[in-house]
mmCIF file of N, CA, C and O in Angstrom:
data_model
loop_
_atom_site.group_PDB
_atom_site.id
_atom_site.type_symbol
_atom_site.label_atom_id
_atom_site.label_comp_id
_atom_site.label_asym_id
_atom_site.label_seq_id
_atom_site.Cartn_x
_atom_site.Cartn_y
_atom_site.Cartn_z
ATOM 1 N N UNK A 1 9.748 -2.116 -0.741
ATOM 2 C CA UNK A 1 8.338 -1.851 -0.870
ATOM 3 C C UNK A 1 7.655 -2.326 0.408
ATOM 4 O O UNK A 1 7.583 -3.512 0.673
ATOM 5 N N UNK A 2 7.191 -1.422 1.197
ATOM 6 C CA UNK A 2 6.552 -1.768 2.463
ATOM 7 C C UNK A 2 5.050 -1.536 2.365
ATOM 8 O O UNK A 2 4.579 -0.706 1.604
ATOM 9 N N UNK A 3 4.333 -2.305 3.151
ATOM 10 C CA UNK A 3 2.888 -2.153 3.241
ATOM 11 C C UNK A 3 2.467 -2.499 4.663
ATOM 12 O O UNK A 3 3.270 -2.990 5.455
ATOM 13 N N UNK A 4 1.223 -2.268 4.967
ATOM 14 C CA UNK A 4 0.723 -2.624 6.304
ATOM 15 C C UNK A 4 0.821 -4.126 6.527
ATOM 16 O O UNK A 4 1.096 -4.577 7.636
ATOM 17 N N UNK A 5 0.600 -4.895 5.473
ATOM 18 C CA UNK A 5 0.717 -6.355 5.599
ATOM 19 C C UNK A 5 2.147 -6.754 5.958
ATOM 20 O O UNK A 5 2.356 -7.644 6.788
ATOM 21 N N UNK A 6 3.123 -6.093 5.341
ATOM 22 C CA UNK A 6 4.536 -6.371 5.668
ATOM 23 C C UNK A 6 4.824 -6.045 7.125
ATOM 24 O O UNK A 6 5.490 -6.818 7.819
ATOM 25 N N UNK A 7 4.338 -4.899 7.560
ATOM 26 C CA UNK A 7 4.552 -4.509 8.956
ATOM 27 C C UNK A 7 3.899 -5.502 9.910
ATOM 28 O O UNK A 7 4.454 -5.811 10.964
ATOM 29 N N UNK A 8 2.751 -6.013 9.535
ATOM 30 C CA UNK A 8 2.009 -6.944 10.394
ATOM 31 C C UNK A 8 2.754 -8.260 10.595
ATOM 32 O O UNK A 8 2.828 -8.768 11.714
ATOM 33 N N UNK A 9 3.326 -8.814 9.526
ATOM 34 C CA UNK A 9 3.972 -10.125 9.635
ATOM 35 C C UNK A 9 5.491 -10.057 9.667
ATOM 36 O O UNK A 9 6.156 -11.069 9.858
ATOM 37 N N UNK A 10 6.064 -8.868 9.445
ATOM 38 C CA UNK A 10 7.503 -8.705 9.560
ATOM 39 C C UNK A 10 8.305 -9.091 8.336
ATOM 40 O O UNK A 10 9.495 -9.385 8.449
ATOM 41 N N UNK A 11 7.676 -9.077 7.156
ATOM 42 C CA UNK A 11 8.424 -9.405 5.945
ATOM 43 C C UNK A 11 8.834 -8.129 5.210
ATOM 44 O O UNK A 11 8.377 -7.033 5.528
ATOM 45 N N UNK A 12 9.701 -8.291 4.216
ATOM 46 C CA UNK A 12 10.243 -7.148 3.486
ATOM 47 C C UNK A 12 9.371 -6.744 2.295
ATOM 48 O O UNK A 12 9.256 -5.567 1.976
ATOM 49 N N UNK A 13 8.786 -7.718 1.614
ATOM 50 C CA UNK A 13 7.975 -7.468 0.422
ATOM 51 C C UNK A 13 6.575 -8.043 0.610
ATOM 52 O O UNK A 13 6.416 -9.085 1.253
ATOM 53 N N UNK A 14 5.558 -7.448 0.003
ATOM 54 C CA UNK A 14 4.192 -7.971 0.140
ATOM 55 C C UNK A 14 3.953 -9.157 -0.793
ATOM 56 O O UNK A 14 3.111 -9.131 -1.684
ATOM 57 N N UNK A 15 4.747 -10.200 -0.599
ATOM 58 C CA UNK A 15 4.629 -11.423 -1.375
ATOM 59 C C UNK A 15 4.304 -12.550 -0.403
ATOM 60 O O UNK A 15 5.113 -12.880 0.469
ATOM 61 N N UNK A 16 3.125 -13.125 -0.542
ATOM 62 C CA UNK A 16 2.677 -14.198 0.336
ATOM 63 C C UNK A 16 2.523 -15.468 -0.492
ATOM 64 O O UNK A 16 1.854 -15.454 -1.522
ATOM 65 N N UNK A 17 3.156 -16.546 -0.055
ATOM 66 C CA UNK A 17 3.096 -17.811 -0.779
ATOM 67 C C UNK A 17 2.547 -18.883 0.152
ATOM 68 O O UNK A 17 3.155 -19.192 1.174
ATOM 69 N N UNK A 18 1.415 -19.432 -0.217
ATOM 70 C CA UNK A 18 0.796 -20.508 0.549
ATOM 71 C C UNK A 18 1.116 -21.814 -0.172
ATOM 72 O O UNK A 18 0.751 -21.986 -1.333
ATOM 73 N N UNK A 19 1.802 -22.722 0.520
ATOM 74 C CA UNK A 19 2.258 -23.942 -0.134
ATOM 75 C C UNK A 19 2.273 -25.112 0.837
ATOM 76 O O UNK A 19 2.435 -24.936 2.040
ATOM 77 N N UNK A 20 2.143 -26.308 0.281
ATOM 78 C CA UNK A 20 2.307 -27.520 1.085
ATOM 79 C C UNK A 20 3.767 -27.969 1.083
ATOM 80 O O UNK A 20 4.130 -28.921 1.760
ATOM 81 N N UNK A 21 4.598 -27.277 0.309
ATOM 82 C CA UNK A 21 6.007 -27.645 0.143
ATOM 83 C C UNK A 21 6.898 -26.781 1.040
ATOM 84 O O UNK A 21 6.973 -25.562 0.864
ATOM 85 N N UNK A 22 7.590 -27.417 1.954
ATOM 86 C CA UNK A 22 8.441 -26.680 2.894
ATOM 87 C C UNK A 22 9.544 -25.916 2.180
ATOM 88 O O UNK A 22 9.944 -24.843 2.627
ATOM 89 N N UNK A 23 10.034 -26.434 1.058
ATOM 90 C CA UNK A 23 11.095 -25.750 0.316
ATOM 91 C C UNK A 23 10.611 -24.405 -0.225
ATOM 92 O O UNK A 23 11.342 -23.420 -0.185
ATOM 93 N N UNK A 24 9.385 -24.365 -0.720
ATOM 94 C CA UNK A 24 8.815 -23.121 -1.246
ATOM 95 C C UNK A 24 8.649 -22.112 -0.119
ATOM 96 O O UNK A 24 9.001 -20.936 -0.258
ATOM 97 N N UNK A 25 8.117 -22.571 0.995
ATOM 98 C CA UNK A 25 7.916 -21.691 2.155
ATOM 99 C C UNK A 25 9.247 -21.075 2.583
ATOM 100 O O UNK A 25 9.347 -19.861 2.777
ATOM 101 N N UNK A 26 10.281 -21.884 2.695
ATOM 102 C CA UNK A 26 11.585 -21.390 3.135
ATOM 103 C C UNK A 26 12.183 -20.415 2.128
ATOM 104 O O UNK A 26 12.706 -19.355 2.516
ATOM 105 N N UNK A 27 12.123 -20.717 0.856
ATOM 106 C CA UNK A 27 12.736 -19.853 -0.154
ATOM 107 C C UNK A 27 12.015 -18.517 -0.279
ATOM 108 O O UNK A 27 12.653 -17.477 -0.437
ATOM 109 N N UNK A 28 10.697 -18.517 -0.216
ATOM 110 C CA UNK A 28 9.942 -17.263 -0.286
ATOM 111 C C UNK A 28 10.283 -16.397 0.924
ATOM 112 O O UNK A 28 10.520 -15.194 0.794
ATOM 113 N N UNK A 29 10.339 -16.999 2.094
ATOM 114 C CA UNK A 29 10.661 -16.235 3.297
ATOM 115 C C UNK A 29 12.084 -15.685 3.249
ATOM 116 O O UNK A 29 12.321 -14.527 3.593
ATOM 117 N N UNK A 30 13.032 -16.493 2.785
ATOM 118 C CA UNK A 30 14.422 -16.023 2.679
ATOM 119 C C UNK A 30 14.554 -14.898 1.663
ATOM 120 O O UNK A 30 15.432 -14.043 1.798
ATOM 121 N N UNK A 31 13.683 -14.877 0.665
ATOM 122 C CA UNK A 31 13.738 -13.843 -0.370
ATOM 123 C C UNK A 31 13.060 -12.548 0.062
ATOM 124 O O UNK A 31 13.058 -11.577 -0.681
ATOM 125 N N UNK A 32 12.470 -12.525 1.255
ATOM 126 C CA UNK A 32 11.851 -11.302 1.765
ATOM 127 C C UNK A 32 10.346 -11.317 1.773
ATOM 128 O O UNK A 32 9.716 -10.375 2.231
ATOM 129 N N UNK A 33 9.751 -12.389 1.277
ATOM 130 C CA UNK A 33 8.299 -12.530 1.322
ATOM 131 C C UNK A 33 7.870 -13.248 2.591
ATOM 132 O O UNK A 33 8.627 -13.339 3.559
ATOM 133 N N UNK A 34 6.669 -13.795 2.563
ATOM 134 C CA UNK A 34 6.139 -14.510 3.725
ATOM 135 C C UNK A 34 5.583 -15.837 3.254
ATOM 136 O O UNK A 34 4.514 -15.904 2.639
ATOM 137 N N UNK A 35 6.335 -16.908 3.494
ATOM 138 C CA UNK A 35 5.896 -18.247 3.133
ATOM 139 C C UNK A 35 4.989 -18.809 4.209
ATOM 140 O O UNK A 35 5.237 -18.631 5.399
ATOM 141 N N UNK A 36 3.929 -19.508 3.780
ATOM 142 C CA UNK A 36 2.967 -20.097 4.716
ATOM 143 C C UNK A 36 2.811 -21.574 4.373
ATOM 144 O O UNK A 36 2.450 -21.926 3.243
ATOM 145 N N UNK A 37 3.066 -22.433 5.340
ATOM 146 C CA UNK A 37 2.956 -23.878 5.141
ATOM 147 C C UNK A 37 1.531 -24.336 5.373
ATOM 148 O O UNK A 37 0.950 -24.083 6.428
ATOM 149 N N UNK A 38 0.970 -25.035 4.392
ATOM 150 C CA UNK A 38 -0.343 -25.656 4.561
ATOM 151 C C UNK A 38 -0.201 -26.886 5.441
ATOM 152 O O UNK A 38 0.560 -27.798 5.119
ATOM 153 N N UNK A 39 -0.896 -26.928 6.544
ATOM 154 C CA UNK A 39 -0.660 -27.964 7.546
ATOM 155 C C UNK A 39 -1.789 -28.981 7.674
ATOM 156 O O UNK A 39 -1.677 -29.906 8.461
ATOM 157 N N UNK A 40 -2.852 -28.832 6.908
ATOM 158 C CA UNK A 40 -4.019 -29.680 7.115
ATOM 159 C C UNK A 40 -3.734 -31.167 6.881
ATOM 160 O O UNK A 40 -4.329 -32.012 7.520
ATOM 161 N N UNK A 41 -2.802 -31.505 6.018
ATOM 162 C CA UNK A 41 -2.517 -32.905 5.718
ATOM 163 C C UNK A 41 -1.479 -33.539 6.616
ATOM 164 O O UNK A 41 -1.117 -34.694 6.405
ATOM 165 N N UNK A 42 -1.013 -32.818 7.617
ATOM 166 C CA UNK A 42 0.053 -33.324 8.477
ATOM 167 C C UNK A 42 -0.492 -33.878 9.795
ATOM 168 O O UNK A 42 -1.457 -33.366 10.342
ATOM 169 N N UNK A 43 0.194 -34.888 10.273
ATOM 170 C CA UNK A 43 -0.034 -35.333 11.646
ATOM 171 C C UNK A 43 0.747 -34.385 12.546
ATOM 172 O O UNK A 43 1.643 -33.669 12.067
ATOM 173 N N UNK A 44 0.467 -34.365 13.821
ATOM 174 C CA UNK A 44 1.269 -33.512 14.713
ATOM 175 C C UNK A 44 2.770 -33.818 14.620
ATOM 176 O O UNK A 44 3.597 -32.909 14.637
ATOM 177 N N UNK A 45 3.107 -35.091 14.453
ATOM 178 C CA UNK A 45 4.515 -35.480 14.381
ATOM 179 C C UNK A 45 5.162 -34.992 13.093
ATOM 180 O O UNK A 45 6.274 -34.463 13.106
ATOM 181 N N UNK A 46 4.478 -35.169 11.960
ATOM 182 C CA UNK A 46 5.070 -34.737 10.693
ATOM 183 C C UNK A 46 5.118 -33.213 10.601
ATOM 184 O O UNK A 46 6.035 -32.650 10.011
ATOM 185 N N UNK A 47 4.142 -32.530 11.194
ATOM 186 C CA UNK A 47 4.158 -31.076 11.203
ATOM 187 C C UNK A 47 5.357 -30.561 11.992
ATOM 188 O O UNK A 47 6.026 -29.612 11.580
ATOM 189 N N UNK A 48 5.649 -31.200 13.110
ATOM 190 C CA UNK A 48 6.815 -30.800 13.905
ATOM 191 C C UNK A 48 8.103 -30.967 13.098
ATOM 192 O O UNK A 48 8.976 -30.095 13.117
ATOM 193 N N UNK A 49 8.204 -32.042 12.348
ATOM 194 C CA UNK A 49 9.388 -32.273 11.509
ATOM 195 C C UNK A 49 9.500 -31.189 10.448
ATOM 196 O O UNK A 49 10.579 -30.624 10.235
ATOM 197 N N UNK A 50 8.396 -30.882 9.780
ATOM 198 C CA UNK A 50 8.412 -29.854 8.734
ATOM 199 C C UNK A 50 8.768 -28.478 9.296
ATOM 200 O O UNK A 50 9.572 -27.750 8.711
ATOM 201 N N UNK A 51 8.171 -28.115 10.423
ATOM 202 C CA UNK A 51 8.444 -26.803 11.018
ATOM 203 C C UNK A 51 9.883 -26.692 11.494
ATOM 204 O O UNK A 51 10.503 -25.632 11.349
ATOM 205 N N UNK A 52 10.421 -27.763 12.044
ATOM 206 C CA UNK A 52 11.835 -27.746 12.447
ATOM 207 C C UNK A 52 12.737 -27.561 11.236
ATOM 208 O O UNK A 52 13.711 -26.809 11.289
ATOM 209 N N UNK A 53 12.403 -28.235 10.127
ATOM 210 C CA UNK A 53 13.192 -28.098 8.909
ATOM 211 C C UNK A 53 13.139 -26.657 8.409
ATOM 212 O O UNK A 53 14.162 -26.077 8.041
ATOM 213 N N UNK A 54 11.939 -26.076 8.382
ATOM 214 C CA UNK A 54 11.794 -24.688 7.922
ATOM 215 C C UNK A 54 12.597 -23.755 8.825
ATOM 216 O O UNK A 54 13.308 -22.872 8.336
ATOM 217 N N UNK A 55 12.484 -23.932 10.128
ATOM 218 C CA UNK A 55 13.255 -23.097 11.065
ATOM 219 C C UNK A 55 14.749 -23.115 10.728
ATOM 220 O O UNK A 55 15.421 -22.089 10.804
ATOM 221 N N UNK A 56 15.256 -24.270 10.350
ATOM 222 C CA UNK A 56 16.682 -24.403 10.049
ATOM 223 C C UNK A 56 17.069 -23.787 8.706
ATOM 224 O O UNK A 56 18.248 -23.571 8.449
ATOM 225 N N UNK A 57 16.087 -23.494 7.853
ATOM 226 C CA UNK A 57 16.392 -23.040 6.492
ATOM 227 C C UNK A 57 15.914 -21.631 6.148
ATOM 228 O O UNK A 57 16.113 -21.190 5.025
ATOM 229 N N UNK A 58 15.297 -20.914 7.063
ATOM 230 C CA UNK A 58 14.803 -19.562 6.742
ATOM 231 C C UNK A 58 15.749 -18.449 7.213
ATOM 232 O O UNK A 58 15.447 -17.276 7.004
ATOM 233 N N UNK A 59 16.838 -18.819 7.818
ATOM 234 C CA UNK A 59 17.820 -17.815 8.274
ATOM 235 C C UNK A 59 17.188 -16.729 9.143
ATOM 236 O O UNK A 59 17.524 -15.552 9.019
ATOM 237 N N UNK A 60 16.250 -17.104 9.973
ATOM 238 C CA UNK A 60 15.617 -16.161 10.899
ATOM 239 C C UNK A 60 14.498 -15.326 10.319
ATOM 240 O O UNK A 60 13.937 -14.494 11.017
ATOM 241 N N UNK A 61 14.167 -15.531 9.050
ATOM 242 C CA UNK A 61 13.082 -14.760 8.431
ATOM 243 C C UNK A 61 11.728 -15.315 8.883
ATOM 244 O O UNK A 61 11.595 -16.497 9.192
ATOM 245 N N UNK A 62 10.692 -14.465 8.891
ATOM 246 C CA UNK A 62 9.392 -14.926 9.348
ATOM 247 C C UNK A 62 8.682 -15.810 8.321
ATOM 248 O O UNK A 62 8.904 -15.693 7.121
ATOM 249 N N UNK A 63 7.859 -16.709 8.837
ATOM 250 C CA UNK A 63 6.999 -17.552 7.998
ATOM 251 C C UNK A 63 5.788 -17.947 8.823
ATOM 252 O O UNK A 63 5.740 -17.719 10.030
ATOM 253 N N UNK A 64 4.835 -18.537 8.180
ATOM 254 C CA UNK A 64 3.620 -18.932 8.898
ATOM 255 C C UNK A 64 3.266 -20.366 8.646
ATOM 256 O O UNK A 64 3.785 -21.015 7.774
#
């Protein structure tokens, strides 16, 4: 199921999940959706740790 939103962000399905949990972001992205990490509560250092973890767990799928 493709849509303009999928084409815009490079995901397979028009499923967008906004979460503060890195595990949710990674799993949604791996499943073909687009996981988005809420970053407002992070310091620059903790955000870098979370983003590195997500990078290692999304198998190359896009996320935000």
